[in-house]
Short mmCIF file of N, CA and C and ligand atoms in Angstrom, two decimals:
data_model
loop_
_atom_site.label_atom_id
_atom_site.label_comp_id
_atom_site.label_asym_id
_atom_site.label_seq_id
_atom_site.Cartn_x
_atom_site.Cartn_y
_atom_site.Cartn_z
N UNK A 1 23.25 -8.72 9.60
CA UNK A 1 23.16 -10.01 8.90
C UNK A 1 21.77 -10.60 9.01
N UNK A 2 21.27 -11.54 8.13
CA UNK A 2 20.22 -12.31 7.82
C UNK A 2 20.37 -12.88 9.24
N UNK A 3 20.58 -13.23 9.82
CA UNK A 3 20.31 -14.31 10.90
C UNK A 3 19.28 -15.98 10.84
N UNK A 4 19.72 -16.31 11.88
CA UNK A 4 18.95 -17.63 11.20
C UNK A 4 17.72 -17.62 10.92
N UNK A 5 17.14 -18.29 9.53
CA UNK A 5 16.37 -18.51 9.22
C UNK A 5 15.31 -19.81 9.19
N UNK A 6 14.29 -19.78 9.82
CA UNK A 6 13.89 -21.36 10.28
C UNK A 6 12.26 -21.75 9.07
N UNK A 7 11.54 -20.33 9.09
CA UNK A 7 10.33 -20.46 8.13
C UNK A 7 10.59 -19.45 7.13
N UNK A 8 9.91 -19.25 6.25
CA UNK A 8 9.72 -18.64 4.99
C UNK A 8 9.09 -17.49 5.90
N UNK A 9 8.00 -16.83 6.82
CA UNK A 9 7.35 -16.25 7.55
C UNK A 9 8.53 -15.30 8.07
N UNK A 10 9.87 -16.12 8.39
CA UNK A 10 11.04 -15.02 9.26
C UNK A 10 11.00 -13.98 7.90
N UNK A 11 11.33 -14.29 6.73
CA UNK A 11 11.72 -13.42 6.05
C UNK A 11 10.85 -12.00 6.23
N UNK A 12 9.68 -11.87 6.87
CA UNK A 12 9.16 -10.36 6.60
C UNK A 12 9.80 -9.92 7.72
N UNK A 13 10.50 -10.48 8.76
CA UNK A 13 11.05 -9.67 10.30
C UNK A 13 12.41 -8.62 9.37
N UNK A 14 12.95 -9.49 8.21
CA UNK A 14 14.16 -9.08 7.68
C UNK A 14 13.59 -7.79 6.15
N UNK A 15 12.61 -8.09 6.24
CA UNK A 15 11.75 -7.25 4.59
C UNK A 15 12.93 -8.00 3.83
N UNK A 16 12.65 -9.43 3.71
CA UNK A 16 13.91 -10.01 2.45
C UNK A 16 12.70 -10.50 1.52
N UNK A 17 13.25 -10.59 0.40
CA UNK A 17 12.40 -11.35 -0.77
C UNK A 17 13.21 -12.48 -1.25
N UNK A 18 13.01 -13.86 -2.30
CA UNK A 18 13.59 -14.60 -2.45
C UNK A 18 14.44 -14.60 -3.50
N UNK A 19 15.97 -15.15 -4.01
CA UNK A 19 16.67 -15.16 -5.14
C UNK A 19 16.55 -16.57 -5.50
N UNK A 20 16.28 -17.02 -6.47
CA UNK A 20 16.32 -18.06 -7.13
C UNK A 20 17.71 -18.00 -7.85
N UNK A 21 18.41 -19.01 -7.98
CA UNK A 21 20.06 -18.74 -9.20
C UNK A 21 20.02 -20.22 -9.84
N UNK A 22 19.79 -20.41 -10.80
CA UNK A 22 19.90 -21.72 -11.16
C UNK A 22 21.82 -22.10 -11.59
N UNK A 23 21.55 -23.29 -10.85
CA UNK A 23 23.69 -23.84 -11.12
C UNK A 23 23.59 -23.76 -12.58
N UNK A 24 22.38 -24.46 -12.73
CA UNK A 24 22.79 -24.92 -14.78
C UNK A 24 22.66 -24.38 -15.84
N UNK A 25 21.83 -23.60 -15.37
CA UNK A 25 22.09 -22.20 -16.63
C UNK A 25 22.18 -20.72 -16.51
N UNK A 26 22.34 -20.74 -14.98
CA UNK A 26 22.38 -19.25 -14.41
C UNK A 26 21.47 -18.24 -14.53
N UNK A 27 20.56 -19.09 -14.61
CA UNK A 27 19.05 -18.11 -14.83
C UNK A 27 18.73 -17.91 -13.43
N UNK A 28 18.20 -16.32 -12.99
CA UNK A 28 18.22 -15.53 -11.83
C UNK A 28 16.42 -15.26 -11.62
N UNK A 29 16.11 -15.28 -11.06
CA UNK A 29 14.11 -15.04 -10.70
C UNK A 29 14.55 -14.27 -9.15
N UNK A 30 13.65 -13.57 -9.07
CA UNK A 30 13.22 -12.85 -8.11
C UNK A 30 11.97 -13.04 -7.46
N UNK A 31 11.25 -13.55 -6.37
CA UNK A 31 10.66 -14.20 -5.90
C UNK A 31 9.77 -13.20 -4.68
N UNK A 32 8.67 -12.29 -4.93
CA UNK A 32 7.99 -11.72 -3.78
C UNK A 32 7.86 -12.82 -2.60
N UNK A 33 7.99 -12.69 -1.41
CA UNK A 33 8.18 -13.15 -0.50
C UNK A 33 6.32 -13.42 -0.20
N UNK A 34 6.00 -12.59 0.05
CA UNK A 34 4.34 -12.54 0.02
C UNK A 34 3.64 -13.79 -0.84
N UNK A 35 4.25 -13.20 -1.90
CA UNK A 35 3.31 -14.13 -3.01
C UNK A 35 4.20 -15.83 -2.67
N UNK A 36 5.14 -15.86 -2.09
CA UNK A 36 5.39 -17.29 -2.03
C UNK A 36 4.81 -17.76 -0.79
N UNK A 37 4.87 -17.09 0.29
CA UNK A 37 4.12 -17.30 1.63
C UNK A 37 2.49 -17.78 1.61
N UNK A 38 1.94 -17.45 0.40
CA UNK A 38 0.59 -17.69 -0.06
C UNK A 38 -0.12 -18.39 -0.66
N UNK A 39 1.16 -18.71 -1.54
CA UNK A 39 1.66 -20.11 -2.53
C UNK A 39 1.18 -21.18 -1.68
N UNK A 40 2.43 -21.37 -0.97
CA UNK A 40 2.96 -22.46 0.30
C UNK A 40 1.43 -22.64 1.36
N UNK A 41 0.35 -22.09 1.44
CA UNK A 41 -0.38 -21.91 2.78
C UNK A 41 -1.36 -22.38 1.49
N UNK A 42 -1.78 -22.05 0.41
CA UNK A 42 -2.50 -22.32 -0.15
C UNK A 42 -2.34 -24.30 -0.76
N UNK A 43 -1.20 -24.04 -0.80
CA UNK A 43 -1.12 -25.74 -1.06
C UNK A 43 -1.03 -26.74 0.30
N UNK A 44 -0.88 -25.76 0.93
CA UNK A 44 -1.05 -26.31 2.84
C UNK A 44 0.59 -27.30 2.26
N UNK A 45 1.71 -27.00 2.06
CA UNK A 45 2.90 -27.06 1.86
C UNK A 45 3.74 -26.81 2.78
N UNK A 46 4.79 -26.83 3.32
CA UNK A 46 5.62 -26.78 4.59
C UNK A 46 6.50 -25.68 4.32
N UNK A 47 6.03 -24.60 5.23
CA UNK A 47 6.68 -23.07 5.66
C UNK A 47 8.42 -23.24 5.70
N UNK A 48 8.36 -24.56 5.82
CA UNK A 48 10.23 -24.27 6.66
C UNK A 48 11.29 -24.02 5.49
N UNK A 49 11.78 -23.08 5.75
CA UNK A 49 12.68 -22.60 5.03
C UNK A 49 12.96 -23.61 4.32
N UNK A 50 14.07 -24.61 4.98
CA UNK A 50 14.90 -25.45 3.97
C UNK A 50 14.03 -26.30 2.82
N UNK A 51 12.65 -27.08 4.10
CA UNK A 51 11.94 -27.33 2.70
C UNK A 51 11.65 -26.38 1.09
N UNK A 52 11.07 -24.94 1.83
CA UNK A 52 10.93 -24.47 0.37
C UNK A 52 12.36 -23.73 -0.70
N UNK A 53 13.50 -24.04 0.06
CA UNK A 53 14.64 -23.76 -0.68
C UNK A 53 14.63 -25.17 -1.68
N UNK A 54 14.35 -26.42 -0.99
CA UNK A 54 14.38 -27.50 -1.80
C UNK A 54 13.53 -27.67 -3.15
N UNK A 55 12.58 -26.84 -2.72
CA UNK A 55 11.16 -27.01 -3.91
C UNK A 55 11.31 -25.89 -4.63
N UNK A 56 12.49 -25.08 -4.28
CA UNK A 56 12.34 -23.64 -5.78
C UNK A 56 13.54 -24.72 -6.86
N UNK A 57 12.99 -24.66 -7.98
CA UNK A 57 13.17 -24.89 -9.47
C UNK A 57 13.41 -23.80 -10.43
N UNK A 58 14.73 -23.93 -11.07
CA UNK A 58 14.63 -23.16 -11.86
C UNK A 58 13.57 -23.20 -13.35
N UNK A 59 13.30 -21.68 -13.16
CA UNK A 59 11.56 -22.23 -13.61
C UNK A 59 11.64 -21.47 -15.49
N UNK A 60 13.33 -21.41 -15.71
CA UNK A 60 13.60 -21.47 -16.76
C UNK A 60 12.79 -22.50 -18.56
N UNK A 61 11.97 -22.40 -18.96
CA UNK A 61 12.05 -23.10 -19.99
C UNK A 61 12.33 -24.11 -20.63
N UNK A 62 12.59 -25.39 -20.51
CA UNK A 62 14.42 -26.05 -21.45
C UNK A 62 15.01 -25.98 -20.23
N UNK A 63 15.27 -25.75 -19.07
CA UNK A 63 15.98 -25.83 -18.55
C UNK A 63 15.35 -26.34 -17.05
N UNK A 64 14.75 -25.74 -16.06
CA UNK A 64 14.16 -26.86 -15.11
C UNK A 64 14.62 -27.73 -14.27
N UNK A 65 15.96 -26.98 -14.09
CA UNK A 65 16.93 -27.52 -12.95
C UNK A 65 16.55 -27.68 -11.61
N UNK A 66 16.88 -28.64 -11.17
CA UNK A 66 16.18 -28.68 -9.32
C UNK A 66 17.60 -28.41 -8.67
N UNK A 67 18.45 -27.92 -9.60
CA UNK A 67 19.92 -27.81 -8.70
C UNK A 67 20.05 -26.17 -9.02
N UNK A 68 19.43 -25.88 -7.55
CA UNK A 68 19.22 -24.27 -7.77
C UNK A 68 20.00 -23.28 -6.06
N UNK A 69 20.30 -22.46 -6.24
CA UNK A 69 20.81 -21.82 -5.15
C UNK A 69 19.53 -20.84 -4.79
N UNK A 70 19.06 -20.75 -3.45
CA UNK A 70 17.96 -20.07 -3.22
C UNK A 70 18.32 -18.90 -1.60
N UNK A 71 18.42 -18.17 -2.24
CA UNK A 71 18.80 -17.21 -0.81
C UNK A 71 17.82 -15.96 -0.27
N UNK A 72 18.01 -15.27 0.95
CA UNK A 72 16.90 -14.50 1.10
C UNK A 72 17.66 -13.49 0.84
N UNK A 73 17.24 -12.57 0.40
CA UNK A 73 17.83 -11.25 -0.49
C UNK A 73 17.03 -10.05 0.69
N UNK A 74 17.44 -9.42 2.08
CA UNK A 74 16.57 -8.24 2.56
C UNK A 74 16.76 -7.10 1.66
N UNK A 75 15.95 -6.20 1.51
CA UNK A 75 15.73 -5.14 0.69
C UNK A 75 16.78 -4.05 1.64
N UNK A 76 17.20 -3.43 1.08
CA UNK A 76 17.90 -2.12 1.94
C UNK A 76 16.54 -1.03 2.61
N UNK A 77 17.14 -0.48 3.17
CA UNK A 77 16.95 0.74 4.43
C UNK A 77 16.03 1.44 2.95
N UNK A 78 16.99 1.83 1.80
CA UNK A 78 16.08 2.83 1.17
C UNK A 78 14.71 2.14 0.58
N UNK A 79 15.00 0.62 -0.20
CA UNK A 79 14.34 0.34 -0.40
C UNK A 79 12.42 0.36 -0.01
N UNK A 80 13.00 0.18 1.55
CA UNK A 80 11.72 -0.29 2.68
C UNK A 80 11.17 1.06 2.77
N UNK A 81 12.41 2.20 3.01
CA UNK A 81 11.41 3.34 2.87
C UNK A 81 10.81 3.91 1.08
N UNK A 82 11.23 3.27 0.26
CA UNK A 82 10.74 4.03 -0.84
C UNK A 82 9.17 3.23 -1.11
N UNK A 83 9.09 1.92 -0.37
CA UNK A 83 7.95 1.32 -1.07
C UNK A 83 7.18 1.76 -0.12
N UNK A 84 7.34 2.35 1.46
CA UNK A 84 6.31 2.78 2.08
C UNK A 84 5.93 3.83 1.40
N UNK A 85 6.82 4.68 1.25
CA UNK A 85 6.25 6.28 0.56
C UNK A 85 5.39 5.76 -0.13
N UNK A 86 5.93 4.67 -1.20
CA UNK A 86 4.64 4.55 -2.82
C UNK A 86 3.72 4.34 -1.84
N UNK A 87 3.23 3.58 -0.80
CA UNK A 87 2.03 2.97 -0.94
C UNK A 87 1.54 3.72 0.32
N UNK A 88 2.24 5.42 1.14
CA UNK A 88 1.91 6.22 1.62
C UNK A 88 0.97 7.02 0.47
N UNK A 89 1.52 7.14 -0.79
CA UNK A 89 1.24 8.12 -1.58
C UNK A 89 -0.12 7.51 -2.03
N UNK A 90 -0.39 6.49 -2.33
CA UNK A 90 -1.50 5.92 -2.90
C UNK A 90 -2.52 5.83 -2.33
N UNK A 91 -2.11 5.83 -0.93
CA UNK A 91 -3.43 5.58 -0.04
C UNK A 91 -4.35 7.51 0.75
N UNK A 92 -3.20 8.04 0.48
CA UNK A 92 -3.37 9.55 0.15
C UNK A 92 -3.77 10.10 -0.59
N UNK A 93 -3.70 9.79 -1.95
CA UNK A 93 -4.59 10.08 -2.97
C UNK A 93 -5.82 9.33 -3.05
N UNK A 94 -5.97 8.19 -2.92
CA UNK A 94 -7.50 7.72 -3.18
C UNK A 94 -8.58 8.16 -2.32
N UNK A 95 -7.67 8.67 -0.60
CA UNK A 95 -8.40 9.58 0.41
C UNK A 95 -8.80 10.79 -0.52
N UNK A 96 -7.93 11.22 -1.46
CA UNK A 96 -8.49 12.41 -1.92
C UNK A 96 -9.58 12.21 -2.64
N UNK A 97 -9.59 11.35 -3.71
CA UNK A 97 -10.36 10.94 -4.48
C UNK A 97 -11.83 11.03 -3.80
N UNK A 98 -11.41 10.23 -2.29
CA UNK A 98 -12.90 10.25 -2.24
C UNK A 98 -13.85 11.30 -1.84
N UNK A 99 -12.97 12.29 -1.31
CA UNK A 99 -13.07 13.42 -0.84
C UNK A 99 -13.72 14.58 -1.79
N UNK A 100 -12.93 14.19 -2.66
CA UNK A 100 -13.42 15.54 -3.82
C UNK A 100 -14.55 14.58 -4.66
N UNK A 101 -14.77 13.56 -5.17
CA UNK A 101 -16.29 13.11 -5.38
C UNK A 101 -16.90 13.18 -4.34
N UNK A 102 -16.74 13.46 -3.05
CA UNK A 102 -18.35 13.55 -2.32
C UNK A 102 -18.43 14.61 -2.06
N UNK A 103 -17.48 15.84 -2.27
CA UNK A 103 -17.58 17.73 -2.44
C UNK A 103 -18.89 17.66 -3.26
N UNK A 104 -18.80 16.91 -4.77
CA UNK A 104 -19.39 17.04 -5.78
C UNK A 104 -20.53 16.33 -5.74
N UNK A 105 -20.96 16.04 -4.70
CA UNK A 105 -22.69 14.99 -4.70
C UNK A 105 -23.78 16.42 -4.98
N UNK A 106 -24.45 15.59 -5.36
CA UNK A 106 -25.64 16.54 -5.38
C UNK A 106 -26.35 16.97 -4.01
N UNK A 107 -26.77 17.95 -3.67
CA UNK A 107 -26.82 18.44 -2.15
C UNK A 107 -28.31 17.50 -1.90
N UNK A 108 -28.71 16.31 -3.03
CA UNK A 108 -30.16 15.77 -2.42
C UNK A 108 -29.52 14.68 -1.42
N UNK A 109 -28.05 14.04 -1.66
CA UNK A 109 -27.22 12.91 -1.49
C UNK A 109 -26.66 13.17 -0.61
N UNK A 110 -26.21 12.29 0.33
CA UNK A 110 -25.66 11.88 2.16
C UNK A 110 -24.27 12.33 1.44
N UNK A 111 -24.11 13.09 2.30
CA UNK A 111 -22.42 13.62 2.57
C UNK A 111 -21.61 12.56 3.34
N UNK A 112 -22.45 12.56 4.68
CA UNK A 112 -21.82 12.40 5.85
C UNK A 112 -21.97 10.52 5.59
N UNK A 113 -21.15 10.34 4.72
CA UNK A 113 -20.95 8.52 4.52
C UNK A 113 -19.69 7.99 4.82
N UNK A 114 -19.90 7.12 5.57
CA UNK A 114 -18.73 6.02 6.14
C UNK A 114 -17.37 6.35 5.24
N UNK A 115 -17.27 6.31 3.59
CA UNK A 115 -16.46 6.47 3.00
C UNK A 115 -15.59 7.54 3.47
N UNK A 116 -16.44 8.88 3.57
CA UNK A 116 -16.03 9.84 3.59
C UNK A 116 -15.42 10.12 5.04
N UNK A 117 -15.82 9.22 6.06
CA UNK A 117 -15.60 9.10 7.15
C UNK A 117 -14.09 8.95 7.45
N UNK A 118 -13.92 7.91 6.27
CA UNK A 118 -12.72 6.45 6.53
C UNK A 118 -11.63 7.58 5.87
N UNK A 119 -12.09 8.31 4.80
CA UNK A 119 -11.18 9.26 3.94
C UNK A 119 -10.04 9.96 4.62
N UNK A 120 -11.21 11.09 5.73
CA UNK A 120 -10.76 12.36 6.78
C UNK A 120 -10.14 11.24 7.62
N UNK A 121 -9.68 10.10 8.48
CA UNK A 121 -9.02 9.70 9.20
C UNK A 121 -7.94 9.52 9.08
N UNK A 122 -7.93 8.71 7.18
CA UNK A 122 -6.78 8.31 6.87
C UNK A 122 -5.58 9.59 6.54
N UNK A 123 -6.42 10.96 6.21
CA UNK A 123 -5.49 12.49 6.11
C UNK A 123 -5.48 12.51 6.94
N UNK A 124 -6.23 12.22 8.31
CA UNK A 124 -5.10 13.42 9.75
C UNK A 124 -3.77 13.22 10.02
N UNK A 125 -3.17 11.57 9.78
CA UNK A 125 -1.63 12.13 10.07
C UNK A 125 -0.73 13.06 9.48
N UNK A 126 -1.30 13.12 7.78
CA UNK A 126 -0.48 14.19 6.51
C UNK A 126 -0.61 15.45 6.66
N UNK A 127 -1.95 15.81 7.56
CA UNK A 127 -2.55 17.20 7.37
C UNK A 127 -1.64 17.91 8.62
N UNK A 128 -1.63 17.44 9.66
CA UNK A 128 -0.54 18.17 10.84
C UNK A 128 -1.89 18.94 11.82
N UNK A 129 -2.87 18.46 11.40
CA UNK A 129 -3.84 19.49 12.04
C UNK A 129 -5.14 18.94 11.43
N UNK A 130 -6.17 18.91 12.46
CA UNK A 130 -7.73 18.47 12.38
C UNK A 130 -8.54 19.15 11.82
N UNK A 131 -8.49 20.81 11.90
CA UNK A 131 -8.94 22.10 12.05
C UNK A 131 -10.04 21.55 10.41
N UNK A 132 -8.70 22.00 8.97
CA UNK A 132 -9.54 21.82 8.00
C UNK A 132 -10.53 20.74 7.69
N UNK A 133 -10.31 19.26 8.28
CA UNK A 133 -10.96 17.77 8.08
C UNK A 133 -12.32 17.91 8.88
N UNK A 134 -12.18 18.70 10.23
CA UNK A 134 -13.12 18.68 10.45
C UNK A 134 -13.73 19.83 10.08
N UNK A 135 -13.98 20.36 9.81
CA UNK A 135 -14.84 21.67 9.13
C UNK A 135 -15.60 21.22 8.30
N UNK A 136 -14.62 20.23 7.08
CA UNK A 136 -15.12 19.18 6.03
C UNK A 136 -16.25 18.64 6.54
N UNK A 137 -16.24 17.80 7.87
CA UNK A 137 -17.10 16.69 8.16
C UNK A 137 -18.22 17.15 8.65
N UNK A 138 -17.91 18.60 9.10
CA UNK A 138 -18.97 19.65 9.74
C UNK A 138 -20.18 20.08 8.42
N UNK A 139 -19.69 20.11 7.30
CA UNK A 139 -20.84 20.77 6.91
C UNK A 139 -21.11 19.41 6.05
N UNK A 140 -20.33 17.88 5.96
CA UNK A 140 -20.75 17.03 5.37
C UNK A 140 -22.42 16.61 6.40
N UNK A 141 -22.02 17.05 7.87
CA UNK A 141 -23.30 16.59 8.41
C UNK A 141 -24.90 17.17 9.04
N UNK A 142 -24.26 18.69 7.83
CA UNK A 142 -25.21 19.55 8.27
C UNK A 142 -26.04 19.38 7.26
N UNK A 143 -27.72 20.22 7.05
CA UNK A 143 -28.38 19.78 6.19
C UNK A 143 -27.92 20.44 5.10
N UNK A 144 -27.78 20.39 3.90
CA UNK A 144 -27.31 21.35 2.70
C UNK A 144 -28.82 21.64 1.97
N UNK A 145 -29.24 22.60 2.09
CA UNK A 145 -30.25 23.14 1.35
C UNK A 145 -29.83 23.96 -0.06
N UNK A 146 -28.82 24.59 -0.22
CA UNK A 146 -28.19 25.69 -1.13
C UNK A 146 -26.99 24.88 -1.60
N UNK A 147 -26.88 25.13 -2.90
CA UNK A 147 -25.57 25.22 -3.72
C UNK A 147 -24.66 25.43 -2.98
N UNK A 148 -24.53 26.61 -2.62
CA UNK A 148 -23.05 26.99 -1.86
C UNK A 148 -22.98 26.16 -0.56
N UNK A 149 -24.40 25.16 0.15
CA UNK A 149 -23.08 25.10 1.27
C UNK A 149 -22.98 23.56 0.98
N UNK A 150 -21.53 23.67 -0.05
CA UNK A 150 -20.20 22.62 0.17
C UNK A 150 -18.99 22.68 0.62
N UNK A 151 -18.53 20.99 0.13
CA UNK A 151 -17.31 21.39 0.56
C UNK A 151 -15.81 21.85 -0.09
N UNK A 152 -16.09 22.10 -1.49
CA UNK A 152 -15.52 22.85 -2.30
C UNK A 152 -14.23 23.19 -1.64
N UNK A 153 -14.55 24.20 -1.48
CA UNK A 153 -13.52 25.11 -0.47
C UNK A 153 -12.48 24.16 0.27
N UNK A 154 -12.79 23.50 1.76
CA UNK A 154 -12.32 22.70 1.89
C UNK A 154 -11.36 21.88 1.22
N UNK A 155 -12.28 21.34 0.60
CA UNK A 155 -11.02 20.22 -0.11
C UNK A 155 -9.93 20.72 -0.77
N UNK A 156 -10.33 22.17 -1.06
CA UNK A 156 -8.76 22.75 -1.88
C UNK A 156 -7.93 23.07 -0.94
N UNK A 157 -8.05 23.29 0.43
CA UNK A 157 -7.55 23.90 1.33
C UNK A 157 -6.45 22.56 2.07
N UNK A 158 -7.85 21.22 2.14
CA UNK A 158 -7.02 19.98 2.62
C UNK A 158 -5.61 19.39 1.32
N UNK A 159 -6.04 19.73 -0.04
CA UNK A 159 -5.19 19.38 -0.65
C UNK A 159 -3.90 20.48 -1.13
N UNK A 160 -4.01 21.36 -0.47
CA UNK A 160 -3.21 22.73 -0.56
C UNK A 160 -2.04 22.11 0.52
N UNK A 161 -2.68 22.18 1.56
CA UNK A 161 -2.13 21.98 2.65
C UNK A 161 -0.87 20.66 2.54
N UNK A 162 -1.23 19.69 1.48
CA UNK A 162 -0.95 18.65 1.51
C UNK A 162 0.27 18.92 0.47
N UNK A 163 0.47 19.63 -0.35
CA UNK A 163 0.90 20.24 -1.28
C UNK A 163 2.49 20.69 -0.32
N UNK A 164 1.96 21.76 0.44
CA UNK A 164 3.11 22.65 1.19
C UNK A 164 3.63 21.79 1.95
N UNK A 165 2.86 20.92 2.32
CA UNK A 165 3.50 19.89 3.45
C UNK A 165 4.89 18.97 2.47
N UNK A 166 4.74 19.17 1.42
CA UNK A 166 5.68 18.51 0.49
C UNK A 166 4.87 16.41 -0.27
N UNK A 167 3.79 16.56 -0.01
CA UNK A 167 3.08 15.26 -0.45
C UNK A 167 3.06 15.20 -1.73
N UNK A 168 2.98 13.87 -2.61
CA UNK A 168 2.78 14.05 -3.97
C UNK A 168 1.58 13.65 -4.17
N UNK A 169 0.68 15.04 -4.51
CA UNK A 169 -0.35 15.11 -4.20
C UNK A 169 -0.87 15.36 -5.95
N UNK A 170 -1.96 14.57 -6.20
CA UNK A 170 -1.95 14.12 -7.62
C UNK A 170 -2.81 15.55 -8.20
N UNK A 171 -2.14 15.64 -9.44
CA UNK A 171 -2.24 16.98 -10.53
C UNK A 171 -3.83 16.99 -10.41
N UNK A 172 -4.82 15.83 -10.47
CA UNK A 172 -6.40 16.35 -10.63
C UNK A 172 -6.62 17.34 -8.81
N UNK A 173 -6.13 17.05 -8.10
CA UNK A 173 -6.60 17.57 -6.53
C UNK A 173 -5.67 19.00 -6.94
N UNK A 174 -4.98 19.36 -7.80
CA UNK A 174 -4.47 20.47 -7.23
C UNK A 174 -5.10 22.31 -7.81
ZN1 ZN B 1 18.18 -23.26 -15.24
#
């Protein structure tokens, strides 16, 4: 169960978001919890629950009822895990992203950049193993005089890997 609720702030202990139901015309809103928490701090407005149950309006049109039912709605078990995955997956691919544009620098251009730094950290938990990331970072910080020494290779190997591991690992990396 929800348990008691005292600020708008409890709701992330529960991952609930807000239901708006208006009595008078039964118009339903769905309310990110975030974006109201930000609302409220930005108008320097009062966190406490009951106050901001009092101040949701149905924000209907023509209609604009202040006689509204406002409840915290927690997301289910799958829910919480499906939006981590999305925003596992996203933050996995843009690691790639950055990975395979700095394969492709020109060998006059710094490999070995913070970006690329921040990239290989954010793959070691997906990869199961350091071995390929650092190899990556190994020849990102060696001098490259020649064409061949990139990291080409590599990166097909880190996004291979990522592949078998079962990741949804985006169609340009594969
Ligand atoms: Zn209404």
């Amino acid at each position: 169960m929800v348990g008691a609720i005292k600020s708008l702030t409890d709701l992330r202990r529960i991952e609930a978001a807000v239901r708006v139901t208006c009595k008078k015309c039964g118009h339903v809103r769905m309310i990110d919890r975030e974006v109201l928490i930000k609302h409220c701090s930005f108008h320097r407005s009062s966190l406490d629950w009951e106050d901001v149950r009092a101040g949701l309006w149905c924000w209907r049109s023509g209609c604009l009822s202040r006689n509204t039912h406002v409840e915290a709605l927690p997301f289910s078990q799958d829910e919480v895990a499906l939006r981590h995955k999305r925003a596992e997956t996203i933050l996995m691919n843009l690691a790639l992203r950055v990975l395979k544009d700095a394969a492709y620098r020109p060998n006059s251009e710094a490999m070995a950049t913070t970006d690329v730094r921040l990239a290989l950290r954010v793959l070691y938990p997906y990869m199961g193993s350091r071995d390929t990331l650092t190899r990556y970072w190994d020849i990102a910080v060696s001098s490259r005089f020649h064409a061949w020494q990139n990291c080409h290779n590599e990166f097909a190997v880190i996004a291979a890997t990522l592949v078998d591991r079962g990741y949804a690992v985006d169609a340009d990396f594969r």
